Coordinates of N, CA and C in Angstrom, one line a residue:
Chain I
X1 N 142.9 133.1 51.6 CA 142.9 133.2 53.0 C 143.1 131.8 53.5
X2 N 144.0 131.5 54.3 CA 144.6 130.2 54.4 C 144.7 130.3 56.1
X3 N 143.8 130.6 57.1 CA 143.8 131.3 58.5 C 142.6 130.6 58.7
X4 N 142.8 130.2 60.1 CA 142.0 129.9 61.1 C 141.7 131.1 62.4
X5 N 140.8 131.9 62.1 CA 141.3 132.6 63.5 C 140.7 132.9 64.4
X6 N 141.1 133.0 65.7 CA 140.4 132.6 67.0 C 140.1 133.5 67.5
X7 N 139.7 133.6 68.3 CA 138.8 135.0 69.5 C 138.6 134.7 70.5
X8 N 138.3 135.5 71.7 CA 139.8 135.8 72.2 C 141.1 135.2 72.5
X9 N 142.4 135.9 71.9 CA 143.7 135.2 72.5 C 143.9 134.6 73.7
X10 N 143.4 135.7 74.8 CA 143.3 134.9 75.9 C 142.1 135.6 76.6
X11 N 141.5 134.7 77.6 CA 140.7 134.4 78.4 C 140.9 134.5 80.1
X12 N 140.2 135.3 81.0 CA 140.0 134.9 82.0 C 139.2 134.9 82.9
X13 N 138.5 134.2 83.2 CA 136.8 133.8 83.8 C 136.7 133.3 85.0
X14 N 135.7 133.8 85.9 CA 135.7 133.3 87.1 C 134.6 132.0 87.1
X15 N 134.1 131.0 88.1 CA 133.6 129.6 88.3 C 132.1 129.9 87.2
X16 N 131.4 131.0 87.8 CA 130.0 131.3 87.9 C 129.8 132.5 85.9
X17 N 130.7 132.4 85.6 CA 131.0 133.4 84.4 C 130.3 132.5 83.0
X18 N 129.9 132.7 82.5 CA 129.3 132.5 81.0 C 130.2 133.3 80.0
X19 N 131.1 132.4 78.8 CA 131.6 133.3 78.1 C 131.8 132.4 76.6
X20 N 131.9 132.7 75.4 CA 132.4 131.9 74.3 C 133.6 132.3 73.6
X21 N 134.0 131.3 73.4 CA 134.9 131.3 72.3 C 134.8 131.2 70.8
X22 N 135.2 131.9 70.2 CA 135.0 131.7 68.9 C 136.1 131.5 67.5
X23 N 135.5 131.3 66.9 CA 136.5 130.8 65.3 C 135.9 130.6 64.0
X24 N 136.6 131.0 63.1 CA 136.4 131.4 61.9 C 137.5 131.1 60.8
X25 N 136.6 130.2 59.7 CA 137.5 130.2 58.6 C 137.0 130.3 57.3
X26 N 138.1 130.4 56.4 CA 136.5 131.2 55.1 C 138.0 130.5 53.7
X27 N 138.4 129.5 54.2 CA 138.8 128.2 53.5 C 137.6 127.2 52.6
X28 N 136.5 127.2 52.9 CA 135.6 126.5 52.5 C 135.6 125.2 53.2
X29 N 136.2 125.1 54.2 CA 136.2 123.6 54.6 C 135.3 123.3 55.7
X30 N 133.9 122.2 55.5 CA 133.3 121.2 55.8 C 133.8 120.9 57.2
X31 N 134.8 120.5 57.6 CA 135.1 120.0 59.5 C 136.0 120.9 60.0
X32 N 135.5 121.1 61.3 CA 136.2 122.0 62.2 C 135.7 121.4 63.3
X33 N 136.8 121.5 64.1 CA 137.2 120.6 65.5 C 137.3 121.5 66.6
X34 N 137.4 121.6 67.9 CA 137.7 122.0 69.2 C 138.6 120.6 70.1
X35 N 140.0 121.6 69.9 CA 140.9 120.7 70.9 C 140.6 121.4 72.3
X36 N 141.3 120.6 72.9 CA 141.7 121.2 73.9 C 143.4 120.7 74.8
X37 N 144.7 121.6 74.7 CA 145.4 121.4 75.4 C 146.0 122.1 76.8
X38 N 146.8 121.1 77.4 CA 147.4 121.5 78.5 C 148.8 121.5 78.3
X39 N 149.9 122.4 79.2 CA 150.8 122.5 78.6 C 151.5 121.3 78.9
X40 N 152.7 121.4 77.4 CA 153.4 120.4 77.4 C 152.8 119.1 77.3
X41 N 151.4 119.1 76.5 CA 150.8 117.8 76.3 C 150.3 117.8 75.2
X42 N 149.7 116.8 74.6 CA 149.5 117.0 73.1 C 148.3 117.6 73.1
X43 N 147.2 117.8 71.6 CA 146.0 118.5 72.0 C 145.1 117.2 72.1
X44 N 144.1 117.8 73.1 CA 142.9 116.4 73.0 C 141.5 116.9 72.6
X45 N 141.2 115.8 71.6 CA 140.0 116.1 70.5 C 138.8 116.2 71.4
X46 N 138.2 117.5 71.3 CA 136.7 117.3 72.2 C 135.2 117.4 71.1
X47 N 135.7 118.1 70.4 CA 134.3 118.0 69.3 C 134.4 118.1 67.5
X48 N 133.9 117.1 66.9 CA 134.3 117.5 65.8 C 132.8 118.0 65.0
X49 N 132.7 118.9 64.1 CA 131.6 119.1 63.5 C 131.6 118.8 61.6
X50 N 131.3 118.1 61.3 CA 131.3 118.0 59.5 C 130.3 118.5 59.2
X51 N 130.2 119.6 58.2 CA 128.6 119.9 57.4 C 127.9 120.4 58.4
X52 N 128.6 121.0 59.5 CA 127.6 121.8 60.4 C 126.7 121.4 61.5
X53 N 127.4 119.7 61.6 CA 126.2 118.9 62.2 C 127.6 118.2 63.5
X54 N 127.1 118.1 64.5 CA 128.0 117.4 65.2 C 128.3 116.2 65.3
X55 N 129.5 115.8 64.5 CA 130.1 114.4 64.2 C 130.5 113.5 65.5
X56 N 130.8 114.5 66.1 CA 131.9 113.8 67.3 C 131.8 114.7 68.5
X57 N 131.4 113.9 70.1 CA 131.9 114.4 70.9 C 132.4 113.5 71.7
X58 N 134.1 114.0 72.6 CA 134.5 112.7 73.2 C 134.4 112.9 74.5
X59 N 132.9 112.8 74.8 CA 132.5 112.9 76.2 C 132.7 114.0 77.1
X60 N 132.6 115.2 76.2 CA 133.5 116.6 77.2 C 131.8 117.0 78.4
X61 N 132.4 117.2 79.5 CA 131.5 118.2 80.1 C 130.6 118.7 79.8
X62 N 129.3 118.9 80.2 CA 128.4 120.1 79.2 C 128.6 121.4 80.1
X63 N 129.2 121.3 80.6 CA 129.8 123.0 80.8 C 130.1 123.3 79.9
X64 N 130.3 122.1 78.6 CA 131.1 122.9 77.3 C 130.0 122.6 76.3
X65 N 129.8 123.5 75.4 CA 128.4 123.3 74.7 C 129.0 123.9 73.4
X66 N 129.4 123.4 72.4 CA 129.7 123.7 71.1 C 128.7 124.4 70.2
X67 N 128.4 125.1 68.8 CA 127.8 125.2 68.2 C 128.5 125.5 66.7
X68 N 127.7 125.7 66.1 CA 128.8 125.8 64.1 C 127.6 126.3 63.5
X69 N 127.0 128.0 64.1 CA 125.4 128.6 62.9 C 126.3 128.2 61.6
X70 N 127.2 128.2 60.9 CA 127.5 128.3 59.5 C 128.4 127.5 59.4
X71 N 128.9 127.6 57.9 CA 130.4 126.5 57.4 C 131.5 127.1 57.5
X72 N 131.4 128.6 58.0 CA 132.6 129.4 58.4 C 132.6 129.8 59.8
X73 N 131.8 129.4 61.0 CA 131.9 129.5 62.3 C 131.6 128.3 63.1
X74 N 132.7 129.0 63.9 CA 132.2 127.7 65.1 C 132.4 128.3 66.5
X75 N 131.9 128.5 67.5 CA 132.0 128.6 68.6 C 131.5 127.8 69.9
X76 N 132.4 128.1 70.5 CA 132.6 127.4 72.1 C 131.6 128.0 73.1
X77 N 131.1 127.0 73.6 CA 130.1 128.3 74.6 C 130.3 127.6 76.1
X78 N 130.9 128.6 77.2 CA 131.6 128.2 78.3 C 130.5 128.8 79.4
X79 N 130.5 127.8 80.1 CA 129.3 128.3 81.7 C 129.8 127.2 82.9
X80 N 130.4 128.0 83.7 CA 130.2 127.1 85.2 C 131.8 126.3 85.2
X81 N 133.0 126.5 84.4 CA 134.1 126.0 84.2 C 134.6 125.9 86.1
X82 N 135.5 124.5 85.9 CA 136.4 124.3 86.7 C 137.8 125.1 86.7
X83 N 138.4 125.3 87.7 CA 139.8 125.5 87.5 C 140.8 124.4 86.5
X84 N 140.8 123.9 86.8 CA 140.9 122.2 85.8 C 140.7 122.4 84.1
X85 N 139.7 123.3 84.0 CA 139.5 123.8 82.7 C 140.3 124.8 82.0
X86 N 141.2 125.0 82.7 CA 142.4 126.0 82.4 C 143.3 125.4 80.9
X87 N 143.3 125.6 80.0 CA 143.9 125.3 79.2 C 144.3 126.0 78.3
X88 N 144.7 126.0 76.7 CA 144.7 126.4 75.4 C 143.9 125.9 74.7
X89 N 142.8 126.3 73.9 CA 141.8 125.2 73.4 C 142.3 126.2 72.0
X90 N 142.1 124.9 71.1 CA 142.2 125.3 69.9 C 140.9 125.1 68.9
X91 N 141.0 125.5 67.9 CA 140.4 125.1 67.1 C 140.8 125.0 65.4
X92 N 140.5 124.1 64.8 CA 141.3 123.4 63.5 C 139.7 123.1 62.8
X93 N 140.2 123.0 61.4 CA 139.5 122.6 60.6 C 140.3 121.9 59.1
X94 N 139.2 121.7 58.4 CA 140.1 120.6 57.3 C 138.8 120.2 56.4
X95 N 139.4 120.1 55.1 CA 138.5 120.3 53.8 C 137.3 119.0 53.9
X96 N 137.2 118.1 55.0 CA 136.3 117.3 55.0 C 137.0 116.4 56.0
X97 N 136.1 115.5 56.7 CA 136.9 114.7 58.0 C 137.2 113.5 57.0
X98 N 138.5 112.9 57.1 CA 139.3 111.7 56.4 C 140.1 111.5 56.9
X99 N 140.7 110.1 57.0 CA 142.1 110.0 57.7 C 143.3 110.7 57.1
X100 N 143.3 111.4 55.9 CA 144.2 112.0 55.3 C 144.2 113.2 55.3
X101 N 143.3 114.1 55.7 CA 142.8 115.8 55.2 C 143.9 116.4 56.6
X102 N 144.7 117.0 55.7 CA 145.2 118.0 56.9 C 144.8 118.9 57.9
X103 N 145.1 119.3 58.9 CA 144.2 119.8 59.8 C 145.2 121.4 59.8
X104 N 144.0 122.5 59.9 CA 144.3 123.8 59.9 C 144.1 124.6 61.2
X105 N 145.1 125.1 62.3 CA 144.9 125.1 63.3 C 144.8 126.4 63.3
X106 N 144.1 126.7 64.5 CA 144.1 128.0 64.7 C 145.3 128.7 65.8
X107 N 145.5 130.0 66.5 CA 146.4 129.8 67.2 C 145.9 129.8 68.9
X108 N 144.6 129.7 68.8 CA 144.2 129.5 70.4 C 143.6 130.4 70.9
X109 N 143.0 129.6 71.9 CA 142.6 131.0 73.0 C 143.3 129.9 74.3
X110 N 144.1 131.2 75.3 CA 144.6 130.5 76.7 C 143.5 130.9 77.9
X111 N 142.8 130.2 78.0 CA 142.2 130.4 79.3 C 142.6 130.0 80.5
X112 N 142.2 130.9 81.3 CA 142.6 130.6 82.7 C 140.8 130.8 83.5
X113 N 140.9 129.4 84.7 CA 139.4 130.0 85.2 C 140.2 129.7 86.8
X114 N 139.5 131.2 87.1 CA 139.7 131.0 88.7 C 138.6 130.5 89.8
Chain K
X1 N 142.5 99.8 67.0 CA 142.8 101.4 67.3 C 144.5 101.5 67.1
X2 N 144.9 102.8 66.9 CA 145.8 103.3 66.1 C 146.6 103.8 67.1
X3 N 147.8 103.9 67.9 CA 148.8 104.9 68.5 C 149.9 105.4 68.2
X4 N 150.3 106.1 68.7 CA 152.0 106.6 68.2 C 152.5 107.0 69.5
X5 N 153.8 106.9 69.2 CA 154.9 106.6 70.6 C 156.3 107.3 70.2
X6 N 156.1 108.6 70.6 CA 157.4 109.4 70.8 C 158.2 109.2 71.8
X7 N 159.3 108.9 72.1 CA 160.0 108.4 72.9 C 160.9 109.3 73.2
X8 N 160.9 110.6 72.9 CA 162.0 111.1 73.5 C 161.2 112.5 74.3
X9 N 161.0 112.8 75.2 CA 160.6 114.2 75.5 C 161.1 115.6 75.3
X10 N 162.4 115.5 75.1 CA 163.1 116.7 75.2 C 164.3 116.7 73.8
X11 N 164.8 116.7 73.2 CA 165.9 117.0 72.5 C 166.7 118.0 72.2
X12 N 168.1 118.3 73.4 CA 168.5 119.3 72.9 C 169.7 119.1 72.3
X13 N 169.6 120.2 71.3 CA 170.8 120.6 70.0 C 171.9 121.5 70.0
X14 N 172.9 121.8 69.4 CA 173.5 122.8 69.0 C 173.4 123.4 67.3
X15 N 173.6 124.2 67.7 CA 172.7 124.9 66.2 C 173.5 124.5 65.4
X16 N 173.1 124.0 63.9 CA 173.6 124.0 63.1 C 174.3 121.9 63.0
X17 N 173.8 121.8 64.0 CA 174.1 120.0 64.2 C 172.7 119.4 63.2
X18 N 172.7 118.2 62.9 CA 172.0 117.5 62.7 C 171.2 117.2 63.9
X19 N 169.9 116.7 63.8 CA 169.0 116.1 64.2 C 167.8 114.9 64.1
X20 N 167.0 114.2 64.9 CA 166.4 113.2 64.8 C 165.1 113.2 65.8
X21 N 164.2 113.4 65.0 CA 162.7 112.9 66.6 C 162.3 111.5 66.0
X22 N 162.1 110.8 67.1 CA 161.8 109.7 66.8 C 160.3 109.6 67.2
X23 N 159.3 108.3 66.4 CA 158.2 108.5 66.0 C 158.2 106.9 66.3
X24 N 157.2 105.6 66.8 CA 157.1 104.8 66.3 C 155.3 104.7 66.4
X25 N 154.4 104.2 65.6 CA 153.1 104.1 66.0 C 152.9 102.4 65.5
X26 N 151.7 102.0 66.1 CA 151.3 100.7 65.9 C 149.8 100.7 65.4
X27 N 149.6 100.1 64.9 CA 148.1 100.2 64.0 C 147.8 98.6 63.2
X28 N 146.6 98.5 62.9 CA 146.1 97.0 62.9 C 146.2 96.8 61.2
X29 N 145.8 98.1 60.8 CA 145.2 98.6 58.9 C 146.8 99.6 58.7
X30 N 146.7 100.0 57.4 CA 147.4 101.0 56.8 C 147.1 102.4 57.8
X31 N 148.1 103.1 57.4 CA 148.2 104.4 58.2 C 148.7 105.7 57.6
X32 N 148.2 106.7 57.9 CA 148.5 107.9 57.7 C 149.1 108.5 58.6
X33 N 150.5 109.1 58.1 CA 151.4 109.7 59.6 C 151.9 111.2 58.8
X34 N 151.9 111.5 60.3 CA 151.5 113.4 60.1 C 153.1 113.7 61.1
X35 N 153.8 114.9 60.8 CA 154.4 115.0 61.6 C 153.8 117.0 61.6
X36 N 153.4 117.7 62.6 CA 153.2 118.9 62.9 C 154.2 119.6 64.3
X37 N 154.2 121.0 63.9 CA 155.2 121.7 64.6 C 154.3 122.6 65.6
X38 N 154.7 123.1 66.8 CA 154.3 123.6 67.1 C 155.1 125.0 68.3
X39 N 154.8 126.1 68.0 CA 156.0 127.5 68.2 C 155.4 128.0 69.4
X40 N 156.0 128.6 70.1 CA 155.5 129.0 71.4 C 153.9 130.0 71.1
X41 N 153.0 129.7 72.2 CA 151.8 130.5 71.7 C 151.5 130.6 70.5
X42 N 151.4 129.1 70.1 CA 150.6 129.1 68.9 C 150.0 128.0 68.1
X43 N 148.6 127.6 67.5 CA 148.7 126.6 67.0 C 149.8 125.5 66.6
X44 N 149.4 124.5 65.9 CA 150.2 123.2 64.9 C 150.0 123.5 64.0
X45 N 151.0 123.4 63.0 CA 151.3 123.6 61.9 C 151.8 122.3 60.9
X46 N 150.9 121.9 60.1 CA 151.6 120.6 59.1 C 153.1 120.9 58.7
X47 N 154.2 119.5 59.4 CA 155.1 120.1 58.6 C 155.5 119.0 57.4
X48 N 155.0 117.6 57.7 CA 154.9 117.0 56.3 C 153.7 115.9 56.7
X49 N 153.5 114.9 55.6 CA 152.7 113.9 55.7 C 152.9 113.0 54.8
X50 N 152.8 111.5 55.5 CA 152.8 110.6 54.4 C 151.6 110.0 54.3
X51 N 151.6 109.5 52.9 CA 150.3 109.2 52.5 C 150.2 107.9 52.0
X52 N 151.0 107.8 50.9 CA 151.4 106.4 50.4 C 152.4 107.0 49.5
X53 N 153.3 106.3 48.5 CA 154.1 106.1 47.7 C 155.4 106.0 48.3
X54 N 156.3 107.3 47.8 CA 157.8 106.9 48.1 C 157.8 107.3 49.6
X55 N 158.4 106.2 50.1 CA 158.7 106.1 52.0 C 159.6 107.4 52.2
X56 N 160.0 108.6 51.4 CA 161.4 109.5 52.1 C 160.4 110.9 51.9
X57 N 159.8 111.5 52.8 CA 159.0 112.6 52.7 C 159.6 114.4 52.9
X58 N 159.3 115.3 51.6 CA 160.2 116.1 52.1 C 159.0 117.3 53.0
X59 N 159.1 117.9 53.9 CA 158.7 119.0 54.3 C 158.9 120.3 54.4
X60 N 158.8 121.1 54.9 CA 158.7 123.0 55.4 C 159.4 122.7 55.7
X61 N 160.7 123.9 56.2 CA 161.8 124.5 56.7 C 162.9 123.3 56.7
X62 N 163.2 122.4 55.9 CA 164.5 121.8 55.6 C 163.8 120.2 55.5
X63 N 163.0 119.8 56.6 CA 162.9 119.0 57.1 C 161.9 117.7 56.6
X64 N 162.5 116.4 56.6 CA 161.6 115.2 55.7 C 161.7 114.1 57.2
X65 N 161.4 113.2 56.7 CA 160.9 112.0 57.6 C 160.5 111.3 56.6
X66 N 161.0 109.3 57.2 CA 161.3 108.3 56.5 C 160.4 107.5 57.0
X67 N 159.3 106.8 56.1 CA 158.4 106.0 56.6 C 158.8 104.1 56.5
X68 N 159.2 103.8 57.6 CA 159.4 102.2 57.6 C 158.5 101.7 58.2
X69 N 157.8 101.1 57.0 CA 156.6 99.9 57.5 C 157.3 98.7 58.4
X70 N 158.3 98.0 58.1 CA 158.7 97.0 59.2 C 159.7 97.3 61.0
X71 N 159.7 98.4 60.9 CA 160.2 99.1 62.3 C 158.8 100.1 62.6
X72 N 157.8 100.6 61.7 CA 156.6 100.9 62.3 C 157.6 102.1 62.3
X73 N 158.1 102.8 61.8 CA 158.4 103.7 62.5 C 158.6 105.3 61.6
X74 N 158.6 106.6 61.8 CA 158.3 107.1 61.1 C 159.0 108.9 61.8
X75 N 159.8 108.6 61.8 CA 160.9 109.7 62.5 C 161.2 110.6 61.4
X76 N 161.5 111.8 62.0 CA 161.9 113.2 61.4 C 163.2 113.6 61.9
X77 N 164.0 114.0 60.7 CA 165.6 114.4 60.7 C 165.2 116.1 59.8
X78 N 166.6 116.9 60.0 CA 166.9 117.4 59.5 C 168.6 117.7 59.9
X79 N 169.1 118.0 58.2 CA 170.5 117.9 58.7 C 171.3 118.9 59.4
X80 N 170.7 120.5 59.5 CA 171.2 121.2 60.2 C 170.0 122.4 60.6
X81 N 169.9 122.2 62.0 CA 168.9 123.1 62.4 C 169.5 124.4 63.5
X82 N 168.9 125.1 63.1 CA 168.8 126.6 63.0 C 167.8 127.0 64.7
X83 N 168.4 128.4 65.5 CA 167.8 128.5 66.3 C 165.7 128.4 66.4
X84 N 165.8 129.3 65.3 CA 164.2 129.4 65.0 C 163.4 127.7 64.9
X85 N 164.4 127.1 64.9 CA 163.2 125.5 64.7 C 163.1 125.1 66.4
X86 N 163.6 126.2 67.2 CA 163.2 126.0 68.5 C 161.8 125.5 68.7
X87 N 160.7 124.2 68.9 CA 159.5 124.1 69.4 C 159.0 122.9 69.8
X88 N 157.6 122.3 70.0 CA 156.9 121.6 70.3 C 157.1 120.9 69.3
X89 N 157.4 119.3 68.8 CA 156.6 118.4 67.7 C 156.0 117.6 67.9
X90 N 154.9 117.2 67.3 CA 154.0 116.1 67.4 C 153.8 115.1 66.2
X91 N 154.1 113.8 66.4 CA 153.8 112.9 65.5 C 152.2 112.5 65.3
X92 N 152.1 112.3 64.7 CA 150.2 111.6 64.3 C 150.1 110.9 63.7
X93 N 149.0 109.8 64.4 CA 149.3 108.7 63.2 C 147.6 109.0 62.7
X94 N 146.6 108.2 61.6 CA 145.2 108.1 61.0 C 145.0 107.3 60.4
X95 N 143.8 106.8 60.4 CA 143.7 105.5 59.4 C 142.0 106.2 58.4
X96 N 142.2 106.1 57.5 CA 141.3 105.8 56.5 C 140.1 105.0 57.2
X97 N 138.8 105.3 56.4 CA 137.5 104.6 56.6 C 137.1 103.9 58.1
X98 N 137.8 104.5 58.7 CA 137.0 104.2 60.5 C 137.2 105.5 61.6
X99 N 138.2 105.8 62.0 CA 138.5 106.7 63.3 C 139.3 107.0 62.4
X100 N 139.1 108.4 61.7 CA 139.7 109.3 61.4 C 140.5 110.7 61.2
X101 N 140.6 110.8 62.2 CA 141.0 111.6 63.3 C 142.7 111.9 63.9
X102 N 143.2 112.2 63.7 CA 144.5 112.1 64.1 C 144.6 111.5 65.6
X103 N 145.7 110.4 65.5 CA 145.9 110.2 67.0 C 147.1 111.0 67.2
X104 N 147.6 111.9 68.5 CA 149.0 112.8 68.6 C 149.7 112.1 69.5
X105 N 151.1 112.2 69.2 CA 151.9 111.6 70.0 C 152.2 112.6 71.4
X106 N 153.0 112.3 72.6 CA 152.7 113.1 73.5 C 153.6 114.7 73.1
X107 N 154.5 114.0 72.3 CA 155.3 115.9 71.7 C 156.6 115.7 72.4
X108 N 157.8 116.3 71.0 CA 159.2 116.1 71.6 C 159.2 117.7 71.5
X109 N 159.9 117.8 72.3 CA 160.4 119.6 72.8 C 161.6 119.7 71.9
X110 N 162.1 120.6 71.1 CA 163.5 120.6 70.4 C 163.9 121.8 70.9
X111 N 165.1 121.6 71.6 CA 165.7 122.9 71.8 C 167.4 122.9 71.5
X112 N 167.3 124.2 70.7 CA 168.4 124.5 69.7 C 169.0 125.9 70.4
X113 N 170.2 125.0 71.0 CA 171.1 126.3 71.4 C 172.4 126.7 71.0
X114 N 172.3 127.9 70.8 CA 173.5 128.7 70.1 C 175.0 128.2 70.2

C-alpha cells in the first residue's frame, strides 16, 4: 500500500461549523504534514508531525488544530474558518523528516467555507 | 535559507515537441532538488530527485533533469511530450541537517495541445 488517503474529497462548511479532515497511511512512515494550497499556487507547509509529536507549526490559525492519535493517522480539526480558508489542503507524509525523504501526497480535500 | 525560482508560469506545447521547465534555486549549503507533478484534482507526485552523484537524472513518464551547480540550476526536459503530461510542476529545493522541508517553487503550468 503505497496511498495516502484523504477524507473528505471535498468539503463545504459554513463560518460557525466544526468539522475535520482526515488521513491515513499504513506505509509505516514516521512524518506526515498538512499543506495547504490555493489555486495555481504552490502548497504551503502548515504542520509537520514526526513520531506523532508535533515538529512544526508555521504559525497557522488555531482555528486549525491538528492532531496524529497514531503513526497511521492524522487529522485536521476545523472550527470558526474564514472564507479566506477556502483552499485544497493536503496531506503528505514520508518515511522520516530529512532533507532527502520523498514526500507522499495525498490527493486532498477542496474546501470551500462560506 | 534555501529558494527556488521558476521562471516561467505557463508553458505551452504541441504534442509530441520537445520541452523545457526551467528551475533555478539559491542556497548557502548543498541541496536537495525535487522536481513533482501535479494533475488536475489531485495531489504531487515525485517525478525525480537529485541527491548527489551523476548531475543527469532520469524520471517517471520519459522525463529527467540536469543538475548544474555553477548556473544553480536544475531544469526538467523531456524530448517529446504527450497530451496526458498536461499539469501543474513544481520544483523543490532541501537542505540536509537544518530546514528540512521542501521549499516549492511557485509551479509552471504545461500545456500540451494537439
Amino acid at each position: 500500500d503505497t496511498e495516502v488517503t484523504q477524507t473528505p474529497k471535498h468539503l463545504v462548511m459554513g463560518m460557525t461549523n466544526k468539522k475535520s479532515l482526515k488521513c491515513e497511511q499504513h506505509m509505516g512512515h514516521r512524518a506526515m504534514y498538512w499543506y495547504k494550497q490555493k489555486a495555481k499556487k504552490p502548497p504551503e507547509l502548515m504542520f509537520v508531525y514526526s513520531y506523532e509529536k508535533l515538529s512544526i507549526n508555521e504559525s497557522v490559525p488555531s482555528r486549525f488544530s491538528p492532531e496524529c492519535p497514531n503513526s497511521s493517522l492524522l487529522n485536521l480539526h476545523l472550527h470558526a474558518l474564514q472564507p479566506e480558508d477556502s483552499a485544497l489542503y493536503l496531506c503528505a507524509s514520508s518515511v522520516r523528516t530529512g532533507g532527502n525523504e520523498k514526500l507522499f501526497f495525498g490527493s486532498g480535500t477542496q474546501l470551500s467555507v462560506l | 535559507a534555501q529558494s527556488v525560482t521558476q521562471l516561467d508560469s505557463q508553458v505551452p506545447v504541441f504534442e509530441e515537441a520537445p520541452v523545457e521547465l526551467r528551475c533555478n534555486y539559491s542556497s548557502s549549503v548543498s541541496v536537495y532538488l525535487f522536481w513533482y507533478v501535479q494533475y488536475p484534482n489531485q495531489g504531487l507526485q515525485l517525478l525525480l530527485k537529485y541527491l548527489s552523484g551523476s548531475t543527469l537524472v532520469k524520471g517517471i513518464n520519459g522525463f529527467e533533469a540536469e543538475f548544474n551547480k555553477s548556473q544553480t540550476s536544475f531544469h526538467l526536459r523531456k524530448p517529446s511530450v504527450h497530451i496526458s503530461d498536461t499539469a501543474e510542476y513544481f520544483c523543490a529545493v532541501s537542505v540536509g541537517g537544518g530546514s528540512y522541508i521542501p521549499t516549492f517553487g511557485r509551479g509552471t503550468s504545461l500545456i500540451v495541445h494537439p
